[in-house]
Amino acid sequence: MVELKKTRVGFGHGLVDAGRKSEKVVVLVGDLRDSTNVNFFAEEFPQRFIEVGIAEQNMANVAAGLSLVGKIPFFTTYGAFATCRCLDMLRVTICYSNLNVKIGGAHGGISVGPDGATHQALEEISILRSLPNMKVIVPCDYYETRKATLASIDIKGPVYIRFGRENVPVVTGEKTPFEFGKGALYRDGGDVAILACGVMLYEALAAADELQRDGIDARIINIHTVKPIDEDIIIKAASECGAIVTAEEHQVYGGFGSAVAEVIVKNSPVPMEFVGIQDSFGRSGQPEELMQTYHLKAVDIIKAAMKVLGRK
Amino acid sequence: MNPFNFDIEQLNQKALDIRRDIITLLVESQSGHSGGPLSCADMAAALYFNILNHNPGNPDDPVRDLNFFSIGHVSPLIYSVLAEAGYFPLRDLLTFRKLNSHLEGHPNCLHTPGIEVSAGSLGQGLSIACGAAYGIKMDGSERSVFCFMGDGEQQEGSIWEAVMFAAHYRLDNLCALIDYNHRQIDGETEKVMNIAPLAEKYWSFGWNVYEIDGHNMGEILGALKACSEFTGKPSVIIGHTVMGKGVSFMEGLAEWHGKPPAPDQGEKALAELGTTFREWSERLRNG
Ligand SMILES: Cc1ncc(C[n+]2csc(CCOP(=O)(O)OP(=O)(O)O)c2C)c(N)n1
């Protein structure tokens, strides 16, 4: 049985790790203390925890101000609000001034479930990728989220960390290295390369097992850092495999797949397929049902792989 | 300590020089805002030349007070004040808004010394000031935080989120200044979207409020000093001002919010301010 853990708990524990490592770490939240799991930090470091109330725009810029006096602030809310409600603050104050503000984007993806479309953030990558100085990490599981959160305090400037609500399979381990900005090879293969971020890494690995049975060797790459993206590992995959599938729990327009495509068309054009949300809002349902309904499962990755192989 | 510590007479003279700088740089650039910079000049002169603990020789001095201009569009005023204080040469003012100048249309803190944060989208500065004030209190430090805002800008909802935050956390190291010139782009603030009664609003949100004549140096200094002594609440100074103050044909006219004087208008304005374009641009070029 595969172990299940929440990435948001990984974020919460990562904040505690960060708080222990640096006195400068401060955490802000907008009335979502428990559901974003900043509660662990709040309990251990009450003096460095700031409740801002339901005022996300203010929270983003209070974080900006804290960074200007030497703090390392994390502001936290659901990703839909952290990006869309605070976009002007992110653009003009935080990114244009290149401030050392970290953003915890909770409830990323459709797997948020029954709360429905308003709370399922599906556009953060597209939005944030277009902001100069912004860095975006989409970790795949509990451990990676925890490590990314800790690592972000040593990355200068704004960093966004995207994580989800539900229990998801653990793919990495406590000792797996996390290197910001670097993709990681999870399985070698030369027929098709499947590049995944976030929880889609698990689905990609499951797809690779299936494909193997049909004699297809899929290369699986985990790209947790969506911006800046690891161009080398993508170019190598394109030139060695000759076909690419991307998988993300996010809109395909402007998202992770688009980021990969930008690298490929400039360097080593090969056929590509995009697994992700196909330009629609989400809806209520159980997480697993939604992942199936919106074609975000291993079987969908397999279909995309077969399709791209036919175009090779 | 303020490095200048000017008296009222010197501050009035500095405010006059700042107005001359503003007109001269706008005539040169033929682009930028006239009205707000002229109405803020007296309060800004008082802050930078008597109150603010800052160090133009070391803009990142870790013990300095912080002032945030939430109104990035008053950049002609901001740059003049910073150049007059010695953050960069006066001659840079003549490069305002030109390609490769560090003096962008709206201030960029990565380019210009003395700018604490980039600005240009209204309604953001007070939240930033709140964050800085909170962080300073966490450190048990004595630094003060100031924030310049416009009256039209008060229509932004995010400001009231910050107003609540500052009162909730008793940020008495924070002092906001509002340039209440009763004008904004589309006309009179009262007609575009009334913000009155402003003092009562701040008061009811839990702030310590001063209402003054924003062109009277004695009143400005008095209010700023009172703010720094007040404890338990954040303070706001509502300075009643006149858009375009100092240039008769601009005074009180919203149409001067966002345009520069044409060269002949600039000459007229500078004559009223007791100089000429030639004389003042020469001073800037040599400074
Ligand atoms: C968020 C945002 N909306 C609109 C503008 C465009 N804008 C620039 S200045 C201004 C009017 C500001 O009025 P006020 O605060 O009274 O300043 P003043 O006219 O006195 O200079 C507007 C609407 C902006 N810069 N930012």
XYZ file of C-alpha atoms and ligand atoms in Angstrom:
625
model
C 0.000 0.000 0.000
C 1.292 3.399 -0.915
C 1.622 5.847 1.957
C -0.662 8.874 1.834
C 0.117 12.285 3.330
C -1.026 15.856 2.842
C 1.268 18.332 1.091
C -0.204 21.129 3.204
C 1.058 19.365 6.312
C 4.438 19.245 4.567
C 4.197 23.017 4.195
C 3.226 23.419 7.844
C 6.116 21.281 9.048
C 8.459 23.000 6.589
C 7.539 26.341 8.154
C 8.479 25.002 11.574
C 11.801 23.770 10.146
C 12.352 27.213 8.631
C 11.372 28.960 11.859
C 13.893 26.869 13.791
C 16.598 27.578 11.243
C 16.080 31.333 11.050
C 14.791 33.817 13.579
C 13.795 36.027 10.671
C 10.988 33.777 9.510
C 7.534 35.272 10.113
C 4.238 33.688 9.064
C 1.057 35.561 8.124
C -2.343 34.112 7.491
C -5.756 35.397 6.470
C -8.172 33.580 8.758
C -7.175 30.143 7.427
C -4.807 29.056 10.139
C -5.723 25.388 10.375
C -6.663 24.615 6.788
C -3.361 25.989 5.482
C -1.564 24.217 8.342
C 0.307 27.257 9.563
C -1.037 26.186 12.969
C 2.139 24.222 13.708
C 4.247 27.348 13.291
C 1.752 29.447 15.267
C 1.974 27.030 18.189
C 5.754 26.933 18.280
C 6.439 30.581 17.393
C 3.446 32.656 18.521
C 5.575 35.825 18.552
C 6.374 35.386 14.875
C 2.879 34.547 13.739
C 0.600 37.325 12.445
C -3.119 36.906 11.948
C -4.186 39.445 9.335
C -7.864 38.589 9.074
C -9.740 38.341 5.800
C -7.710 40.975 4.002
C -5.450 39.256 1.507
C -4.324 42.392 -0.323
C -3.224 43.916 2.950
C -1.564 40.653 3.979
C 0.571 40.545 0.830
C 1.850 44.052 1.402
C 2.282 43.686 5.157
C 4.570 40.809 4.187
C 6.311 43.162 1.770
C 6.874 45.675 4.566
C 8.198 42.984 6.901
C 10.708 41.935 4.262
C 11.899 45.542 4.030
C 12.972 45.455 7.667
C 14.850 42.179 7.302
C 12.215 39.551 8.026
C 11.546 36.512 5.837
C 7.747 36.561 5.697
C 5.540 33.767 4.375
C 2.001 34.841 3.618
C -0.503 32.092 3.306
C -3.996 31.662 1.965
C -5.708 29.606 -0.694
C -3.817 29.825 -3.972
C -6.850 31.211 -5.771
C -6.767 34.261 -3.504
C -2.998 34.497 -3.079
C -2.633 34.953 -6.819
C -5.852 36.453 -8.156
C -6.876 38.696 -5.250
C -3.316 39.834 -4.562
C -2.045 40.005 -8.126
C -1.498 43.760 -8.209
C 0.415 43.576 -4.929
C 2.504 40.708 -6.253
C 3.239 42.575 -9.455
C 3.891 46.163 -8.398
C 5.203 45.790 -4.882
C 6.648 42.322 -4.413
C 8.011 41.415 -7.850
C 8.854 44.865 -9.216
C 10.766 45.614 -6.011
C 12.084 42.008 -5.903
C 11.182 41.619 -2.235
C 12.077 38.614 -0.141
C 8.475 37.471 0.333
C 7.438 33.796 0.308
C 3.932 32.757 -0.588
C 2.202 29.624 0.603
C -0.481 28.815 -1.958
C -2.834 26.289 -0.412
C -5.678 24.401 -2.097
C -3.862 24.122 -5.408
C -5.601 21.956 -7.997
C -8.943 20.344 -8.590
C -8.361 17.723 -5.892
C -9.570 20.360 -3.400
C -12.864 18.596 -4.040
C -16.319 19.470 -2.676
C -15.681 23.209 -2.142
C -15.860 23.509 -5.919
C -14.437 25.806 -8.565
C -14.054 28.985 -6.479
C -11.605 27.243 -4.169
C -9.785 25.045 -6.679
C -6.784 27.098 -7.781
C -5.996 26.122 -11.359
C -4.260 29.172 -12.755
C -1.438 30.113 -10.366
C 1.349 28.834 -12.607
C 0.101 30.748 -15.659
C -0.303 33.945 -13.676
C 2.919 33.803 -11.711
C 5.120 32.711 -14.581
C 4.444 36.045 -16.245
C 5.796 38.066 -13.303
C 9.531 38.874 -13.493
C 11.510 37.841 -10.367
C 8.815 35.388 -9.225
C 9.871 31.776 -8.644
C 7.354 28.947 -8.559
C 7.673 25.543 -6.892
C 5.069 22.786 -7.292
C 6.193 19.943 -5.022
C 4.945 16.411 -5.572
C 4.342 15.150 -2.035
C 4.637 15.774 1.694
C 8.426 15.476 1.890
C 9.119 17.570 -1.143
C 6.766 20.308 0.058
C 8.461 20.325 3.422
C 11.911 20.554 1.859
C 10.866 23.208 -0.667
C 9.437 25.344 2.138
C 12.656 25.177 4.109
C 14.778 25.735 0.993
C 12.794 28.829 -0.003
C 14.239 30.913 2.840
C 17.641 30.707 1.171
C 16.314 31.739 -2.238
C 16.428 35.508 -2.606
C 13.259 37.242 -3.773
C 9.668 36.136 -4.125
C 8.964 32.396 -4.096
C 5.558 30.760 -4.491
C 4.997 27.252 -3.120
C 1.911 25.431 -4.355
C 0.349 22.628 -2.346
C -2.932 20.780 -2.075
C -5.599 19.905 0.424
C -5.985 16.131 0.343
C -3.953 13.105 1.218
C -1.767 12.199 -1.757
C 0.737 9.400 -2.364
C 4.223 9.795 -0.974
C 6.679 9.449 -3.843
C 9.917 10.790 -2.355
C 11.526 10.034 0.969
C 12.913 11.921 3.892
C 16.407 11.685 2.393
C 15.579 12.442 -1.260
C 17.604 15.506 -2.219
C 15.689 18.651 -3.152
C 17.555 21.003 -5.423
C 15.744 24.219 -6.329
C 15.653 24.819 -10.090
C 16.650 21.271 -11.015
C 14.481 18.567 -12.490
C 15.047 15.008 -11.327
C 15.018 11.769 -13.259
C 12.675 9.241 -11.612
C 12.746 6.577 -14.241
C 14.871 6.181 -17.353
C 13.456 5.369 -20.740
C 13.954 6.331 -24.348
C 10.585 6.051 -26.115
C 8.708 8.974 -24.614
C 9.431 11.439 -21.823
C 6.705 12.260 -19.317
C 7.397 15.457 -17.425
C 5.258 16.050 -14.368
C 4.864 18.512 -11.525
C 2.985 18.153 -8.261
C 0.794 15.159 -7.597
C 0.874 14.263 -11.290
C 4.315 12.748 -10.731
C 2.668 9.789 -8.998
C 0.229 9.369 -11.889
C 3.118 9.553 -14.360
C 4.996 6.816 -12.517
C 1.887 4.638 -12.523
C 1.480 5.308 -16.256
C 5.082 4.266 -16.883
C 4.446 0.864 -15.259
C 1.494 0.287 -17.578
C 3.378 1.453 -20.651
C 6.227 -0.910 -19.775
C 3.806 -3.819 -20.082
C 3.175 -2.749 -23.663
C 6.900 -2.553 -24.302
C 7.114 1.200 -24.135
C 9.948 2.692 -22.097
C 8.835 5.985 -20.633
C 11.257 8.412 -19.030
C 9.758 10.099 -15.981
C 11.014 13.475 -14.838
C 9.894 15.399 -11.784
C 9.999 19.142 -12.381
C 9.119 20.696 -9.049
C 10.591 24.073 -9.930
C 8.345 25.387 -12.675
C 10.083 28.760 -12.721
C 12.987 29.000 -13.356
C 12.611 25.765 -15.285
C 15.428 23.252 -15.790
C 16.019 23.664 -19.512
C 18.845 21.147 -19.754
C 16.875 18.158 -18.525
C 13.992 19.070 -20.881
C 16.184 19.504 -23.957
C 17.954 16.229 -23.210
C 14.631 14.421 -22.823
C 13.308 15.863 -26.067
C 16.356 14.985 -28.094
C 16.800 11.498 -26.609
C 13.127 10.427 -26.481
C 11.709 12.383 -29.416
C 8.278 12.791 -27.802
C 7.070 14.617 -24.702
C 4.000 14.457 -22.485
C 3.490 16.994 -19.705
C 1.184 16.420 -16.767
C -0.118 19.051 -14.368
C -3.119 19.545 -12.085
C -3.597 23.010 -13.551
C -4.874 24.802 -16.655
C -2.903 23.813 -19.744
C -2.992 27.374 -21.075
C 0.117 29.110 -19.843
C 0.857 26.460 -17.247
C 3.609 23.929 -16.706
C 3.152 22.275 -20.115
C 3.426 25.657 -21.788
C 6.659 26.312 -19.913
C 8.074 23.016 -21.168
C 6.844 23.719 -24.713
C 8.608 27.072 -24.730
C 11.891 25.306 -24.059
C 11.258 22.586 -26.611
C 10.197 24.708 -29.571
C 13.276 26.881 -29.163
C 15.755 24.043 -28.829
C 14.611 20.656 -29.986
C 11.087 20.605 -31.432
C 9.378 17.244 -30.976
C 5.693 16.233 -30.780
C 4.070 17.049 -27.439
C 0.828 16.318 -25.602
C -0.539 18.165 -22.593
C -2.351 16.477 -19.726
C -4.047 19.067 -17.532
C -7.251 21.030 -17.164
C -8.451 21.832 -20.659
C -9.667 25.418 -20.278
C -12.552 24.857 -17.911
C -13.459 25.629 -14.305
C -13.696 22.812 -11.823
C -16.804 21.724 -9.923
C -17.781 19.983 -6.703
C -17.145 16.297 -6.211
C -14.873 13.898 -4.391
C -11.198 14.502 -5.231
C -10.765 11.140 -6.896
C -13.927 11.552 -8.971
C -12.752 14.950 -10.107
C -9.303 13.718 -11.063
C -11.025 11.131 -13.269
C -13.665 13.464 -14.676
C -11.058 16.051 -15.622
C -8.711 13.457 -17.127
C -5.842 13.770 -14.702
C -5.187 10.068 -14.044
C -2.514 7.629 -15.173
C -4.850 6.321 -17.856
C -5.040 9.811 -19.346
C -1.274 10.077 -19.362
C -1.090 6.711 -21.119
C -3.541 7.915 -23.778
C -1.476 11.044 -24.293
C 1.694 8.949 -24.550
C 0.156 6.676 -27.193
C -1.041 9.689 -29.119
C 2.321 11.431 -29.064
C 4.099 8.201 -30.057
C 1.833 8.033 -33.099
C 3.050 11.476 -34.106
C 6.735 10.674 -33.643
C 18.358 62.393 14.234
C 17.431 64.304 11.135
C 20.664 65.283 9.358
C 19.352 68.787 8.458
C 17.210 69.888 11.365
C 16.053 72.973 9.426
C 14.026 75.685 11.126
C 10.719 76.938 9.743
C 12.301 79.614 7.583
C 14.793 77.166 6.079
C 12.004 74.632 5.511
C 9.891 77.199 3.667
C 12.897 78.039 1.510
C 13.491 74.308 0.828
C 9.834 73.833 -0.115
C 10.185 76.727 -2.567
C 13.300 75.154 -4.091
C 11.449 71.854 -4.390
C 8.605 73.569 -6.268
C 11.160 75.152 -8.606
C 12.747 71.731 -9.177
C 9.356 70.189 -9.906
C 8.433 72.755 -12.570
C 11.889 72.707 -14.118
C 12.106 68.934 -14.413
C 8.569 68.743 -15.790
C 9.334 71.394 -18.428
C 12.387 69.364 -19.402
C 10.588 65.995 -19.519
C 7.310 67.314 -20.973
C 5.670 64.376 -19.218
C 4.554 63.771 -15.647
C 2.355 65.071 -12.831
C 2.256 68.693 -11.607
C -0.679 69.057 -9.198
C 0.009 66.492 -6.453
C 3.761 67.097 -6.260
C 3.145 70.818 -5.674
C 0.496 70.186 -3.015
C 2.720 67.731 -1.082
C 5.850 69.898 -1.177
C 5.534 71.506 2.256
C 4.757 68.324 4.175
C 7.532 66.441 2.355
C 10.060 69.207 3.034
C 9.205 69.155 6.743
C 9.542 65.393 6.920
C 12.865 65.045 5.091
C 14.547 68.211 6.387
C 13.464 68.188 10.003
C 11.823 64.979 11.208
C 12.946 61.835 9.375
C 15.992 60.066 10.768
C 17.732 59.246 7.503
C 21.177 59.148 6.027
C 21.480 60.207 2.372
C 25.133 59.069 2.382
C 24.008 55.557 3.339
C 20.466 54.982 2.073
C 20.380 51.464 3.572
C 21.366 52.609 7.051
C 19.802 49.903 9.234
C 18.658 52.344 11.927
C 16.961 54.821 9.589
C 13.291 55.746 9.711
C 11.271 54.599 6.720
C 9.016 56.741 4.566
C 6.859 55.134 1.900
C 5.318 57.204 -0.863
C 2.137 55.306 -1.625
C 1.422 57.887 -4.323
C 4.085 56.954 -6.855
C 2.745 59.498 -9.329
C 4.153 62.372 -7.271
C 7.578 61.218 -8.472
C 8.672 64.780 -9.436
C 8.302 65.718 -5.754
C 9.925 62.506 -4.505
C 12.959 62.866 -6.756
C 13.363 66.540 -5.957
C 13.276 65.892 -2.205
C 15.784 63.038 -2.498
C 18.138 65.026 -4.735
C 17.907 68.108 -2.508
C 18.736 65.863 0.457
C 21.771 64.497 -1.373
C 20.754 60.955 -2.343
C 21.855 61.619 -5.929
C 22.989 64.635 -7.976
C 20.477 67.389 -8.731
C 21.388 67.132 -12.394
C 19.725 63.703 -12.545
C 16.384 65.500 -12.193
C 16.754 66.674 -15.792
C 16.712 63.040 -16.961
C 13.257 62.320 -15.473
C 11.249 59.811 -17.550
C 13.958 59.509 -20.212
C 15.317 56.198 -21.475
C 18.121 54.831 -19.266
C 17.488 57.383 -16.515
C 17.194 55.937 -13.023
C 14.284 58.307 -12.520
C 11.359 56.320 -13.878
C 7.875 57.759 -14.350
C 6.945 56.016 -11.111
C 9.669 55.218 -8.571
C 11.656 51.992 -8.737
C 13.493 51.131 -5.522
C 15.992 48.961 -7.361
C 17.160 51.941 -9.424
C 16.908 55.008 -7.223
C 18.623 55.466 -3.859
C 16.286 56.670 -1.122
C 13.194 54.960 -2.533
C 12.105 52.355 0.014
C 9.720 50.458 -2.261
C 8.534 50.743 -5.851
C 5.117 52.351 -6.229
C 2.604 53.419 -8.838
C -0.461 51.354 -8.104
C -2.507 53.264 -5.570
C -3.683 51.864 -2.261
C -0.627 49.764 -1.431
C 1.744 51.915 0.606
C -0.078 51.875 3.910
C -0.057 48.067 4.073
C 3.668 48.062 3.366
C 4.195 50.674 6.062
C 2.171 48.513 8.454
C 4.398 45.503 7.763
C 7.542 47.556 8.326
C 6.137 49.085 11.530
C 5.126 45.653 12.823
C 8.558 44.182 12.049
C 10.294 47.079 13.781
C 8.176 46.540 16.886
C 9.029 42.824 16.841
C 12.681 43.825 17.024
C 12.027 46.280 19.847
C 13.616 48.985 17.708
C 12.829 52.709 17.856
C 12.601 53.382 14.126
C 9.552 55.302 12.895
C 7.556 54.627 9.749
C 5.803 57.233 7.608
C 3.508 56.895 4.626
C 2.369 59.578 2.177
C -1.069 59.063 0.634
C -3.425 61.003 -1.594
C -7.017 61.915 -0.858
C -8.418 60.259 -3.976
C -6.323 57.251 -3.057
C -8.440 56.853 0.089
C -11.105 55.349 -2.184
C -9.022 52.162 -2.487
C -10.458 49.411 -0.265
C -7.047 47.973 0.567
C -6.216 51.157 2.496
C -9.004 50.412 4.950
C -7.715 46.886 5.460
C -4.417 48.463 6.457
C -6.136 51.086 8.625
C -7.781 48.260 10.574
C -4.526 46.324 10.860
C -2.529 49.298 12.171
C -5.103 50.022 14.883
C -5.530 46.349 15.803
C -1.802 45.937 16.402
C -1.412 49.426 17.953
C 1.297 50.491 15.539
C 2.139 53.769 17.266
C 5.451 53.908 15.401
C 3.452 54.576 12.229
C 2.431 58.011 10.998
C 0.428 58.448 7.797
C 0.251 61.753 5.937
C -2.662 62.499 3.641
C -2.434 65.194 0.993
C -6.057 66.299 1.109
C -6.081 68.571 -1.931
C -9.706 67.712 -2.746
C -8.832 66.913 -6.334
C -8.156 63.747 -8.325
C -8.039 62.892 -12.036
C -11.739 63.069 -12.792
C -12.416 66.198 -10.753
C -13.297 67.132 -7.190
C -12.893 64.274 -4.738
C -16.257 65.217 -3.211
C -17.931 64.649 -6.574
C -15.946 61.667 -7.889
C -16.427 59.596 -4.728
C -16.728 61.406 -1.472
C -14.278 60.363 1.245
C -15.557 62.808 3.871
C -15.704 62.861 6.805
C -12.151 61.568 6.651
C -10.948 62.495 10.147
C -13.988 60.816 11.672
C -13.365 57.688 9.637
C -9.788 57.337 10.883
C -10.874 58.232 14.378
C -13.580 55.587 14.430
C -11.112 53.002 13.123
C -8.982 53.685 16.193
C -6.383 56.163 14.964
C -4.963 59.299 16.487
C -5.904 62.084 14.055
C -4.472 65.555 13.355
C -6.137 67.874 10.874
C -3.926 70.732 9.749
C -3.218 73.262 7.027
C -0.802 71.245 4.917
C 0.930 74.405 3.722
C 1.606 75.879 7.146
C 5.096 74.804 8.171
C 4.494 75.448 11.858
C 1.372 73.304 11.888
C 3.067 70.533 9.903
C 6.040 70.369 12.248
C 3.783 70.503 15.287
C 1.694 67.588 14.041
C 4.717 65.485 13.037
C 6.300 66.004 16.442
C 3.051 65.181 18.208
C 2.801 61.945 16.204
C 6.232 60.781 17.251
C 5.336 61.283 20.907
C 1.893 59.711 20.778
C 1.661 56.137 22.065
C -0.891 53.354 21.819
C -2.358 54.161 18.401
C -1.184 54.835 14.872
C -1.398 58.491 13.843
C -2.605 60.212 10.706
C -1.994 63.782 9.664
C -4.681 65.010 7.322
C -3.113 67.982 5.602
C -5.589 70.239 3.846
C -3.800 71.428 0.751
C -4.365 72.999 -2.657
C -3.606 71.071 -5.813
C -0.888 72.873 -7.770
C -0.010 75.058 -4.745
C 2.393 77.890 -5.580
C 1.486 78.285 -9.250
C -1.591 80.495 -9.579
C -2.909 79.062 -12.836
C -2.669 75.489 -11.547
C -4.136 76.003 -8.094
C -7.275 74.027 -7.404
C -7.597 72.652 -10.922
C -7.874 68.869 -11.352
C -6.745 69.205 -14.970
C -3.216 69.794 -13.604
C -3.178 66.435 -11.839
C -1.274 64.581 -14.517
C 0.210 66.965 -17.046
C 3.402 69.010 -17.187
C 3.509 72.721 -17.971
C 4.361 73.592 -21.577
C 7.614 75.592 -21.812
C 5.857 78.987 -21.812
C 3.612 77.955 -18.922
C 6.689 76.690 -17.101
C 8.363 80.053 -17.531
C 5.309 81.756 -16.071
C 5.213 79.301 -13.168
C 8.912 79.772 -12.424
C 8.501 83.544 -12.529
C 5.860 83.212 -9.809
C 8.332 81.079 -7.869
C 10.996 83.771 -8.269
C 13.292 82.231 -10.864
C 13.579 81.402 -14.576
C 13.930 78.115 -16.423
C 17.400 79.116 -17.490
C 18.557 80.000 -14.018
C 17.018 76.963 -12.308
C 17.989 74.358 -14.889
C 21.516 75.776 -14.653
C 21.412 75.225 -10.883
C 20.298 71.635 -11.424
C 22.875 70.956 -14.127
C 25.655 72.098 -11.790
C 24.276 70.288 -8.755
C -4.690 51.270 -8.501
C -4.601 52.493 -9.332
N -5.700 52.952 -9.976
C -5.620 54.057 -10.764
C -4.435 54.720 -10.916
C -4.355 55.925 -11.833
N -4.212 57.151 -11.029
C -3.013 57.717 -10.821
S -3.088 59.057 -9.838
C -4.770 58.931 -9.688
C -5.545 59.928 -8.866
C -5.045 59.989 -7.476
O -5.753 60.954 -6.768
P -5.158 61.561 -5.430
O -4.801 60.472 -4.506
O -6.125 62.555 -4.916
O -3.798 62.236 -5.891
P -3.658 63.704 -6.546
O -4.622 63.802 -7.674
O -3.963 64.662 -5.472
O -2.242 63.788 -7.004
C -5.233 57.826 -10.414
C -6.653 57.439 -10.493
C -3.316 54.202 -10.245
N -2.100 54.763 -10.365
N -3.421 53.129 -9.447
